[in-house]
Amino acid sequence: MRVAEFRHATALALSLLLAACGGDQQDAAPSQARSAAGPELIPVADADWARHGNGYGEERFSPLNQINADNVDQLGLAWYLDLDTNRGQEATPIVIDGVIYISTAWSKVFALDAVSGRELWRFDPQVDRSRAALGCCGPVSRGVAVENGKVFLATYDGRLMALDAASGKVLWQELTIDLSKPYTITGAPRVVENRVIIGNGGAEFGVRGYVSAYDADSGELAWRFYTVPGDPSRPFENPILEKAAQTWTGEWWEIGGGGTAWDSFAYDPELGLLYIGVGNGSPWNPAVRSPGGGDNLFLSSIVAVKAATGEYAWHYQTTPGDAWDYTATQHLILTDLEIDGQTRKVILQAPKNGFFYVLDRETGEFLSGEPFIGINWASHIDPESGRPVVNPEAEYWKTGQPALVIPGFYGAHNWHPMSYSPDTGLVYIPALELGYPYAAEPEFELRQQAPNLGVDLAVGTLPDDPAVIQAFKDQTRGHLAAWDPVARKEVWRHQYAGPWNGGALSTGGNLVFQGSAAGFFHAFDATSGKALWEFPAQTGIVAAPSAFARDGVQYVAVMAGWGGTFPLLMGDLALVSGEVINRSRLLVFKLGGEVELPAPDMSRSQMADLSEVELDPAVVAQGAATYTNYCVGCHGSRAVGGGVVPDLRYSAFLQVPDGWLNVVIGGALKDRGMAAFDGVLNESDAEAIRAYVIDRNQYAQRTGDTSRLGR
Ligand code: CA
């Protein structure tokens, strides 16, 4: 099947891939938080949300039950805070002793009175915005850690900082990465045994993953665990890496190998084990990364190390020899489950590959793995070996054919945290339903300031055919799944129009909270899945909520704001849940809350009509290829914006060639997150990209897609 036929024949969700670029909207000044008095409530004792996932086990469960399935219809806004960036909000609010700590895009930190919303302090680490193009997924931050009077912040540009929790003053900071390599940090640090744990990202671009532990008091490096081996001609940093190196071939260290631990950790204080979720291979295509095959440890694995020393304890690899960006960086949950009449200490994960895993967390023993969405890359997990049985048709690097694989690189579950309720025994998974047509890049070329995947991104680009685009939109979906990890089956599901909905919170009030891409904050009955309440947040929500109680009142807090790789990259499919404004806010709810959000600005921008501009088809084709390799990851497939960074088809610079060059090559907007591509692209490349975007403008004129909310 030729590629063009393949594109038209497929009626499945897909997209296009990562690259560089980016631009920030104008920052707005944060407004004063507002509050209102509530009605009489049955008081509850003060309760914090002290850690990223609440407990060390990251259950994301709050036992609070003042807000419950019987009264949640009275839930309202207690206060809100407008934030000064709209590049995506992914942090879980941490709440300790009546203070909320959040981090925002560009790694800024706010400390706020949890009851009134009054700002106590703020801190801006002045992230180097020219590094925006070195991350796949926007300059987001998933939160801070707070312990013993210190706030620990990991910045997008690779620093780990300790701030005084009372004042926001910097106590220490350490650079955790080599700035000459495309590392970035978006994850939240964790503090265990007085050490601050932090990983990093960059496997799409070409790095070697590792996790570092710093002394919480001094900032001194305590240990570092590399998740993939380095050059075997040099000493291995850790004995286990010598064994891991036997599962690799070729010269993987030249590009890095990947295996970045960019999000999930969990800690068992009794066992003294830290669990690390390890990411995908770099490049994705295993024929490029490790030409002789092999499992490529510890890609796509859960690795347990001793928290005190970083010494290896055990691992379980979810996707041996990963070829599809199937990270195992997804949320890890520790709990005890009764399995076959025995209480087992387990670790739960729903990684990108679509299987829901239950492992023994003392030993790493595989207990079960069941698909939680319809998948086609593997038929099942062999219970004896714990290895997936892979569908040969999914092995695009062997067949030489594009393979429409489900799930695609977004996974069946991405970073949006799931939640486990010990009351219902269910895990609530923000699930994604979409595939991707993987095809090997005809000839691998290492690019600077761009993804290096070994996968042909042009194959994933939708054609200029509204019917085909609509067919893909119809099959790009998402849902909240309530999964029984013992019975290994879905108990209920709430279907959404699209994927990339928020993280989940379950509570003792028999509720599950989740925000949606469509701009609502929802509460469901945790047992039945019945939709009980929703709040129009006016903007897409991707972050996970937290819950706390202060002065007898329970609150639920969530960060609103659209962002992350899905809206940056997906183009036509990015707004499949509906077009919403992108407004970053912290929202805090309580029973009887009566604060109202101001009416949103629903004004629309109109695209200039460039239909009359004459274009050379050869230049447009060159521009399309360059755009696909360098720009698409931030500015969207087919140059269709997803509501986070400027939609280039609206750019005034399309008609000002010198201005365009000044931005793309000269870096005129680098302080706003649009990297300079001098030394990477030349003027002819930039001109060709401009021609391609004008061509996209002309296509939009033909199909009537010529206005956008807010820009
Ligand atoms: Ca990845």
XYZ file of C-alpha atoms and ligand atoms in Angstrom:
712
model
C 0.000 0.000 0.000
C 1.406 3.363 -0.979
C 1.553 6.065 1.646
C -1.091 8.215 -0.045
C -3.486 5.284 -0.205
C -2.698 4.440 3.358
C -3.633 7.939 4.474
C -6.988 7.764 2.768
C -7.732 4.201 3.708
C -7.289 4.697 7.395
C -10.248 5.885 9.357
C -8.544 6.131 12.697
C -7.288 8.721 14.996
C -3.819 10.058 14.400
C -1.717 13.087 14.125
C 1.706 14.399 13.501
C 4.795 14.833 15.482
C 7.019 16.832 17.556
C 9.351 19.611 16.716
C 10.491 22.915 17.928
C 9.234 26.472 17.828
C 6.771 28.158 20.155
C 5.552 31.560 21.163
C 3.857 32.877 24.242
C 0.718 34.903 24.387
C 0.945 38.218 26.134
C 1.207 37.711 29.872
C -1.649 39.178 31.863
C -1.222 40.453 35.404
C -2.669 38.104 38.051
C -5.858 39.515 39.489
C -6.743 39.645 43.153
C -8.281 36.423 44.387
C -11.854 36.763 45.551
C -13.822 34.883 48.162
C -17.341 34.552 49.473
C -18.841 33.191 52.685
C -20.582 29.796 52.568
C -23.527 28.183 54.392
C -23.360 26.080 57.562
C -21.492 22.817 57.094
C -20.745 19.741 59.151
C -17.187 20.602 60.233
C -14.228 18.458 59.271
C -10.761 18.366 60.814
C -7.994 20.229 59.033
C -6.422 18.085 56.331
C -3.489 18.802 54.037
C -2.597 17.599 50.554
C 1.048 17.459 51.495
C 2.551 15.527 48.601
C 2.161 15.301 44.849
C -0.126 12.248 44.988
C -1.226 12.998 48.588
C 0.484 9.965 50.205
C 3.876 8.513 49.320
C 1.910 5.811 47.518
C 0.433 8.478 45.209
C -3.138 7.155 45.523
C -4.558 10.615 44.852
C -7.358 9.814 47.275
C -8.632 12.240 49.918
C -10.635 10.691 52.779
C -12.538 13.974 53.218
C -16.295 13.546 52.885
C -17.870 16.911 53.722
C -18.376 17.265 49.983
C -20.148 14.065 48.983
C -22.402 12.454 46.440
C -25.505 13.798 48.266
C -24.516 17.468 48.384
C -22.044 17.995 45.563
C -24.731 19.838 43.612
C -24.150 22.713 46.083
C -20.456 22.925 45.230
C -19.394 26.358 44.040
C -16.347 28.510 43.554
C -14.814 29.741 46.849
C -12.133 31.797 45.089
C -9.966 31.825 42.013
C -6.685 33.301 40.899
C -5.846 34.387 37.366
C -2.380 33.359 36.237
C -0.041 35.270 34.004
C 0.712 32.660 31.363
C -1.376 30.437 29.141
C 1.257 27.891 28.115
C -0.453 25.028 29.962
C -1.144 24.351 33.638
C -0.354 20.849 34.859
C 0.499 21.235 38.541
C -1.251 19.515 41.413
C -1.817 22.093 44.181
C 0.095 21.191 47.339
C -1.648 22.333 50.553
C 0.073 22.468 53.939
C -1.104 24.330 57.051
C -3.504 26.536 55.180
C -1.124 27.493 52.369
C -1.498 26.404 48.725
C 1.688 26.075 46.694
C 1.412 25.875 42.915
C 3.800 26.075 40.004
C 2.763 27.373 36.598
C 4.102 27.288 33.060
C 7.668 28.661 32.954
C 8.158 27.132 36.433
C 6.876 30.092 38.466
C 5.737 29.411 42.028
C 2.884 30.976 43.985
C 2.148 30.599 47.716
C -1.432 31.532 48.566
C -3.639 31.577 51.625
C -5.758 28.470 51.046
C -8.954 29.984 52.463
C -8.890 33.504 51.061
C -6.616 33.108 48.037
C -4.476 36.023 49.238
C -1.010 35.914 47.694
C 1.723 35.312 50.290
C 4.617 35.341 47.867
C 5.572 34.473 44.326
C 8.822 33.377 42.740
C 9.926 33.526 39.117
C 13.081 31.502 38.359
C 13.473 33.373 35.042
C 13.516 30.259 32.918
C 15.577 30.546 29.746
C 12.685 30.765 27.301
C 14.873 30.025 24.315
C 14.857 26.395 25.561
C 11.118 26.056 24.865
C 11.938 24.429 21.529
C 13.985 21.719 23.269
C 10.954 20.172 24.947
C 8.263 18.093 23.329
C 5.397 19.299 25.346
C 5.466 22.924 26.376
C 7.205 24.698 29.283
C 4.827 23.193 31.798
C 5.363 22.236 35.429
C 3.527 19.490 37.293
C 4.094 20.995 40.696
C 6.396 21.533 43.632
C 7.278 19.455 46.680
C 7.045 20.983 50.154
C 8.818 19.484 53.147
C 10.258 20.823 56.423
C 9.682 24.470 55.595
C 11.178 24.265 52.107
C 9.545 24.387 48.695
C 11.393 22.359 46.071
C 11.035 23.484 42.482
C 12.416 21.879 39.328
C 12.646 24.421 36.517
C 12.015 23.752 32.845
C 15.643 24.658 32.109
C 16.979 21.970 34.403
C 17.578 23.545 37.824
C 16.484 22.125 41.147
C 15.803 24.874 43.688
C 14.970 25.006 47.383
C 12.884 28.013 48.433
C 12.012 29.155 51.936
C 8.354 28.134 52.305
C 7.614 31.232 54.381
C 9.181 33.827 52.096
C 9.943 32.259 48.706
C 13.636 33.195 49.079
C 16.118 30.899 47.319
C 17.988 28.672 49.794
C 19.975 26.665 47.277
C 19.919 25.710 43.621
C 21.693 23.080 41.557
C 21.862 22.588 37.822
C 20.785 18.979 37.255
C 21.411 18.702 33.497
C 24.039 19.288 30.825
C 22.761 22.461 29.153
C 24.467 21.549 25.883
C 21.978 18.687 25.496
C 18.210 18.941 24.916
C 17.143 18.088 28.473
C 14.150 19.784 30.062
C 12.228 19.238 33.309
C 8.460 19.347 33.602
C 7.908 16.885 36.460
C 7.362 17.526 40.133
C 10.186 16.664 42.536
C 9.477 14.223 45.373
C 11.129 14.297 48.798
C 11.943 10.932 50.381
C 14.324 10.262 53.257
C 15.369 13.927 53.198
C 16.457 13.676 49.574
C 14.898 15.496 46.673
C 14.264 13.193 43.726
C 14.140 14.602 40.208
C 14.323 13.217 36.676
C 14.191 14.963 33.295
C 12.808 14.729 29.751
C 14.165 14.928 26.225
C 13.938 11.412 24.751
C 12.222 12.726 21.623
C 15.240 14.922 20.923
C 18.100 12.616 21.934
C 19.300 12.317 25.536
C 20.215 9.675 28.093
C 17.784 9.445 31.008
C 18.667 9.517 34.680
C 17.235 10.242 38.104
C 19.071 12.330 40.702
C 18.698 12.573 44.468
C 19.879 15.750 46.219
C 20.264 16.335 49.926
C 17.246 18.428 50.942
C 19.269 20.591 53.323
C 22.439 21.245 51.378
C 21.522 20.589 47.752
C 24.439 18.200 47.448
C 24.044 15.355 44.946
C 23.462 12.157 46.958
C 23.104 9.653 44.125
C 22.270 9.366 40.448
C 20.693 6.385 38.701
C 21.037 6.186 34.914
C 18.057 4.474 33.342
C 19.976 3.337 30.249
C 23.634 2.325 29.872
C 26.199 4.645 28.372
C 29.162 3.902 26.124
C 30.304 0.402 27.212
C 33.938 1.260 26.447
C 33.821 3.527 29.499
C 33.204 2.432 33.091
C 29.560 1.765 33.950
C 28.195 4.085 36.631
C 26.385 1.197 38.289
C 26.888 -2.611 38.102
C 23.351 -3.188 36.828
C 24.116 -1.061 33.773
C 26.660 -3.603 32.638
C 23.847 -6.166 32.480
C 21.499 -3.645 30.894
C 24.096 -2.957 28.177
C 23.833 -6.594 27.070
C 20.276 -5.819 25.905
C 21.476 -3.102 23.488
C 23.337 -3.181 20.164
C 24.956 -0.590 17.932
C 26.035 2.816 19.208
C 22.942 3.922 21.089
C 24.903 6.259 23.343
C 25.696 8.550 20.416
C 22.090 9.789 20.452
C 21.439 8.966 24.083
C 19.136 5.960 24.147
C 16.316 7.800 25.935
C 14.633 6.267 28.965
C 13.928 9.606 30.567
C 12.073 9.591 33.890
C 10.061 12.744 33.335
C 7.100 12.271 35.610
C 6.236 9.393 37.917
C 7.784 8.255 41.177
C 6.336 6.514 44.207
C 7.911 5.560 47.505
C 7.347 2.763 50.000
C 8.846 3.823 53.363
C 8.508 0.304 54.784
C 10.494 -1.286 51.982
C 12.732 1.750 51.543
C 12.122 1.502 47.795
C 11.691 4.307 45.311
C 9.809 3.385 42.148
C 10.766 5.112 38.905
C 8.611 5.254 35.777
C 10.997 5.125 32.795
C 10.274 6.592 29.369
C 10.617 5.637 25.727
C 13.602 4.933 23.531
C 15.509 7.638 21.696
C 15.079 7.445 18.724
C 11.704 5.710 18.693
C 12.656 3.478 15.753
C 14.520 0.534 17.312
C 16.272 -0.265 14.023
C 18.066 3.070 14.343
C 18.580 2.938 18.107
C 19.666 -0.663 18.547
C 20.027 -2.195 15.056
C 20.614 -5.730 16.317
C 17.437 -5.715 18.405
C 17.258 -6.375 22.125
C 15.038 -5.361 25.005
C 16.958 -2.122 25.585
C 16.734 -1.997 29.365
C 15.446 -0.007 31.171
C 13.306 1.641 28.508
C 9.563 1.619 29.222
C 10.121 -0.036 32.578
C 9.204 0.387 36.193
C 12.483 0.316 38.113
C 12.719 -0.010 41.899
C 15.834 1.387 43.581
C 16.825 1.737 47.218
C 15.806 5.264 48.172
C 18.827 5.678 50.419
C 21.484 4.827 47.835
C 19.933 4.625 44.379
C 21.017 0.997 44.208
C 18.997 -1.171 41.786
C 16.429 -3.498 43.389
C 14.223 -4.836 40.561
C 12.613 -3.860 37.280
C 9.659 -4.809 35.138
C 9.726 -3.826 31.470
C 6.261 -3.075 30.102
C 7.361 -2.771 26.453
C 10.607 -4.612 25.619
C 12.510 -2.891 22.816
C 9.959 -0.056 22.705
C 9.209 1.215 19.187
C 6.082 3.315 19.667
C 6.955 5.882 22.365
C 5.269 3.613 24.923
C 6.628 5.255 28.040
C 6.155 3.708 31.464
C 6.385 7.174 32.988
C 2.690 7.081 33.748
C 1.434 7.512 37.278
C 2.449 4.785 39.768
C 0.132 3.873 42.646
C 1.068 1.755 45.682
C -1.600 -0.058 47.637
C -2.498 -3.445 49.078
C -4.916 -5.696 47.189
C -6.366 -9.083 47.955
C -5.441 -11.313 45.027
C -6.291 -15.030 45.016
C -7.014 -14.876 48.737
C -3.686 -13.266 49.611
C -3.003 -9.661 50.548
C -0.335 -8.417 48.209
C 1.664 -5.197 48.368
C 1.202 -4.028 44.800
C 2.200 -1.298 42.420
C -0.358 -0.255 39.794
C 0.306 1.380 36.460
C -1.616 2.097 33.261
C 1.273 3.037 30.962
C 0.937 4.304 27.415
C 0.897 0.793 25.942
C -2.703 0.209 27.023
C -2.259 -2.606 29.555
C -3.207 -2.103 33.191
C -0.484 -3.724 35.301
C -0.553 -5.123 38.816
C 2.930 -6.017 40.088
C 4.223 -7.158 43.459
C 6.156 -4.128 44.614
C 8.522 -6.057 46.864
C 9.854 -8.213 44.048
C 8.541 -6.821 40.768
C 6.673 -10.080 40.117
C 4.098 -9.740 37.343
C 0.631 -10.419 38.763
C -1.626 -9.257 35.937
C -1.784 -7.076 32.822
C -5.034 -6.507 30.999
C -5.817 -4.038 28.174
C -7.935 -1.137 29.443
C -8.767 0.148 25.932
C -8.984 -1.646 22.591
C -5.381 -2.085 21.422
C -3.764 -3.765 18.410
C 0.021 -3.676 19.008
C -0.043 -6.795 21.195
C -2.603 -9.517 21.781
C -1.960 -10.105 25.479
C 0.729 -10.497 28.107
C 2.133 -13.968 28.435
C 1.452 -14.773 32.114
C 4.547 -16.961 32.450
C 7.144 -14.542 31.121
C 5.234 -11.321 31.796
C 6.106 -10.246 28.250
C 3.654 -8.822 25.695
C 2.883 -10.931 22.634
C 3.476 -8.387 19.872
C 1.435 -8.211 16.666
C 4.013 -8.540 13.823
C 2.083 -5.985 11.737
C 2.884 -3.329 14.348
C 6.613 -3.824 13.721
C 6.908 -1.102 11.075
C 10.704 -1.143 11.141
C 10.704 -4.806 10.099
C 7.830 -4.821 7.608
C 8.847 -1.641 5.763
C 5.146 -0.726 5.764
C 3.284 1.974 7.685
C 1.469 0.409 10.623
C -1.625 1.983 12.107
C -0.994 1.141 15.732
C -3.372 1.546 18.671
C -2.611 3.188 20.948
C -0.474 5.747 19.162
C 2.345 7.687 20.741
C -0.042 9.642 22.979
C -0.744 6.332 24.638
C -3.913 4.879 26.083
C -3.034 6.941 29.148
C -0.621 9.845 29.264
C 0.700 11.815 32.257
C -2.721 12.910 33.576
C -2.742 11.184 36.948
C -5.188 8.427 37.750
C -6.649 7.933 41.238
C -7.294 4.909 43.460
C -10.143 4.866 45.960
C -9.698 2.294 48.736
C -13.429 2.732 49.405
C -14.563 1.511 45.987
C -11.440 -0.489 45.138
C -11.446 1.188 41.728
C -8.767 3.033 39.789
C -9.995 6.035 37.807
C -7.998 6.357 34.582
C -8.055 9.375 32.255
C -7.924 7.228 29.112
C -7.182 8.201 25.503
C -8.496 6.522 22.378
C -6.385 7.226 19.296
C -3.842 5.473 17.128
C -0.946 6.550 14.954
C 0.452 5.371 11.599
C 4.107 4.632 12.309
C 6.494 4.375 9.366
C 10.267 4.225 9.404
C 12.046 7.373 8.267
C 13.589 6.412 4.898
C 17.004 7.598 6.025
C 17.655 8.647 9.596
C 19.062 12.147 9.873
C 20.134 13.625 13.218
C 18.642 17.109 13.585
C 19.412 19.884 16.044
C 16.590 21.603 17.926
C 14.173 19.038 16.539
C 12.821 15.602 17.405
C 14.921 12.642 16.325
C 12.487 9.761 16.097
C 13.533 7.680 13.106
C 9.837 7.743 12.209
C 8.493 9.455 9.068
C 6.255 12.202 10.369
C 4.927 13.063 6.909
C 3.000 9.782 6.920
C 1.038 10.979 9.925
C -0.057 14.229 8.279
C -3.726 14.337 7.333
C -4.571 15.114 3.693
C -6.414 18.216 2.436
C -9.716 16.394 2.545
C -12.371 17.606 4.996
C -14.150 14.243 4.963
C -10.986 12.382 5.947
C -10.182 14.971 8.630
C -13.698 14.615 10.018
C -13.372 10.822 10.051
C -10.230 11.149 12.147
C -11.882 13.664 14.459
C -14.729 11.222 15.016
C -12.270 8.582 16.197
C -10.104 10.758 18.413
C -11.746 10.302 21.774
C -11.146 9.987 25.471
C -12.932 8.781 28.572
C -12.663 8.365 32.304
C -12.488 4.639 33.062
C -13.258 3.138 36.475
C -11.067 0.027 36.497
C -11.225 -2.863 38.943
C -7.577 -3.937 39.363
C -8.499 -7.257 41.010
C -11.276 -8.368 38.649
C -9.212 -6.822 35.802
C -12.150 -5.159 34.109
C -13.791 -1.813 33.515
C -16.712 -1.129 35.871
C -17.935 2.121 34.331
C -16.833 4.712 31.813
C -17.652 8.370 31.225
C -17.178 9.118 27.552
C -15.850 12.505 26.443
C -15.896 13.987 22.957
C -12.105 14.031 22.856
C -8.928 12.993 24.658
C -6.503 15.032 26.807
C -8.827 15.494 29.750
C -7.613 16.237 33.275
C -6.118 14.104 36.015
C -8.408 12.431 38.556
C -9.114 12.782 42.288
C -11.256 10.394 44.338
C -12.593 11.225 47.796
C -14.219 9.750 50.877
C -17.410 11.477 49.732
C -17.718 8.714 47.081
C -16.802 11.230 44.399
C -14.404 11.353 41.492
C -13.382 14.781 40.188
C -11.968 15.398 36.729
C -11.641 18.422 34.443
C -12.146 18.119 30.722
C -10.661 19.385 27.494
C -14.090 20.820 26.731
C -13.770 23.264 29.626
C -15.741 21.716 32.473
C -14.828 20.502 35.949
C -16.863 17.370 36.698
C -17.846 15.310 39.737
C -18.971 11.704 39.307
C -20.395 9.148 41.701
C -17.332 6.985 42.355
C -19.352 3.759 42.503
C -21.709 4.186 39.582
C -20.054 6.819 37.396
C -23.214 8.914 37.406
C -22.386 12.528 36.470
C -23.447 14.564 39.525
C -22.083 18.075 38.996
C -20.159 20.199 36.557
C -18.685 23.676 36.588
C -18.045 25.693 33.425
C -14.338 26.494 33.778
C -14.329 28.383 30.444
C -11.031 26.741 29.499
C -9.608 23.268 28.986
C -8.395 21.483 32.133
C -5.537 18.966 31.984
C -4.205 19.132 35.569
C -5.263 16.925 38.483
C -7.225 18.295 41.473
C -6.346 18.032 45.129
C -8.549 18.280 48.231
C -7.941 19.760 51.669
C -9.804 21.045 54.731
C -9.213 24.200 56.758
C -11.230 25.723 59.606
C -13.919 23.053 59.300
C -14.440 23.449 55.556
C -13.441 21.041 52.774
C -12.104 22.447 49.527
C -11.229 21.029 46.119
C -8.558 22.865 44.129
C -7.619 22.483 40.472
C -5.508 24.375 37.973
C -7.311 25.235 34.758
C -5.571 26.046 31.488
C -5.196 24.255 28.160
C -1.794 22.975 27.123
C 0.694 20.140 26.707
C 1.710 18.209 23.641
C -1.763 17.296 22.402
C -2.961 20.844 21.610
C 0.538 21.869 20.505
C 0.926 19.106 17.955
C -2.428 17.765 16.866
C -3.555 20.481 14.449
C -7.060 19.788 13.192
C -7.644 17.219 15.925
C -6.444 19.445 18.792
C -9.830 21.048 19.351
C -11.909 17.912 18.815
C -13.497 18.470 22.239
C -14.685 21.897 21.090
C -13.095 25.312 20.844
C -12.551 26.970 24.232
C -10.611 30.030 25.274
C -7.283 29.341 26.948
C -7.259 31.041 30.329
C -4.985 29.900 33.147
C -6.481 29.978 36.635
C -6.380 28.264 39.955
C -9.944 27.328 40.924
C -10.853 26.501 44.548
C -14.289 25.093 45.371
C -16.349 24.582 48.533
C -19.975 23.806 49.347
C -22.027 26.962 48.974
C -19.223 28.811 47.169
C -20.784 31.682 45.261
C -17.921 33.390 43.494
C -18.462 33.779 39.773
C -15.891 33.910 37.046
C -15.976 37.013 34.885
C -17.629 36.522 31.521
C -15.021 35.142 29.118
C -13.785 37.183 26.192
C -15.372 35.364 23.283
C -14.104 37.752 20.618
C -12.631 36.067 17.577
C -9.589 36.778 15.466
C -10.014 36.830 11.734
C -7.435 35.314 9.432
C -6.087 37.602 6.685
C -7.087 36.334 3.241
C -3.883 35.408 1.403
C -5.657 33.556 -1.418
C -4.149 35.824 -4.032
C -0.519 35.218 -3.054
C 1.201 33.193 -5.787
C 3.211 30.247 -4.532
C 5.714 27.911 -6.155
C 4.490 24.358 -5.434
C 8.079 23.100 -5.172
C 8.845 25.682 -2.483
C 5.620 24.827 -0.645
C 6.620 21.151 -0.675
C 10.073 21.969 0.684
C 8.431 24.111 3.357
C 6.012 21.330 4.275
C 8.881 18.916 4.860
C 10.878 21.399 6.919
C 7.819 22.445 8.901
C 7.055 18.806 9.654
C 10.574 18.199 10.910
C 11.065 21.379 12.944
C 7.871 23.342 13.652
C 4.986 20.937 13.986
C 5.520 19.996 17.636
C 4.542 23.476 18.821
C 2.601 25.012 15.946
C 0.506 21.996 15.055
C 0.032 19.543 12.230
C -0.728 21.294 8.927
C -0.018 24.618 10.728
C -3.415 24.455 12.443
C -3.101 25.918 15.946
C -4.515 24.098 18.949
C -5.119 27.125 21.166
C -1.828 27.328 23.060
C 0.768 29.059 20.872
C 0.029 31.468 18.008
C -1.696 29.935 14.995
C 0.792 30.767 12.259
C -1.867 31.043 9.573
C -2.911 34.289 11.315
C 0.605 35.701 11.533
C 1.093 39.221 10.248
C 4.667 38.198 9.375
C 3.356 35.987 6.557
C 3.204 39.196 4.524
C 6.460 40.644 5.893
C 9.290 38.351 4.735
C 11.999 40.245 6.636
C 9.980 40.109 9.847
C 9.394 36.374 9.369
C 13.130 35.750 8.939
C 13.868 37.886 11.956
C 11.657 35.653 14.100
C 12.529 32.222 12.673
C 16.250 32.735 12.159
C 17.006 35.855 14.185
C 15.146 34.907 17.350
C 13.197 38.172 17.649
C 10.614 36.435 19.866
C 12.927 34.176 21.839
C 12.042 35.849 25.114
C 8.487 34.729 24.490
C 9.443 31.132 23.841
C 10.018 31.131 20.066
C 13.536 29.764 19.616
C 16.010 31.132 17.092
C 16.829 28.605 14.362
C 20.026 30.239 13.170
C 22.635 27.599 12.544
C 19.848 25.024 12.287
C 17.772 26.317 9.370
C 18.858 28.693 6.617
C 16.981 31.587 5.028
C 15.746 29.442 2.177
C 14.265 26.977 4.708
C 12.545 29.815 6.560
C 11.169 31.249 3.321
C 9.884 27.813 2.326
C 8.143 27.428 5.697
C 6.517 30.818 5.141
C 5.276 29.654 1.727
C 3.897 26.480 3.293
C 2.026 28.413 5.986
C 0.583 30.748 3.343
C -0.529 27.610 1.491
C -2.234 26.499 4.732
C -3.889 29.904 4.985
C -5.176 29.431 1.457
C -6.550 25.992 2.326
C -8.312 27.525 5.337
C -9.876 30.147 3.059
C -11.180 27.394 0.797
C -12.735 25.473 3.678
C -13.980 28.451 5.703
C -11.790 27.791 8.764
C -10.824 31.453 9.106
C -11.542 32.599 12.654
C -10.384 31.600 16.121
C -11.382 32.434 19.667
C -9.066 34.858 21.332
C -6.420 35.344 18.652
Ca 7.995 10.315 24.664
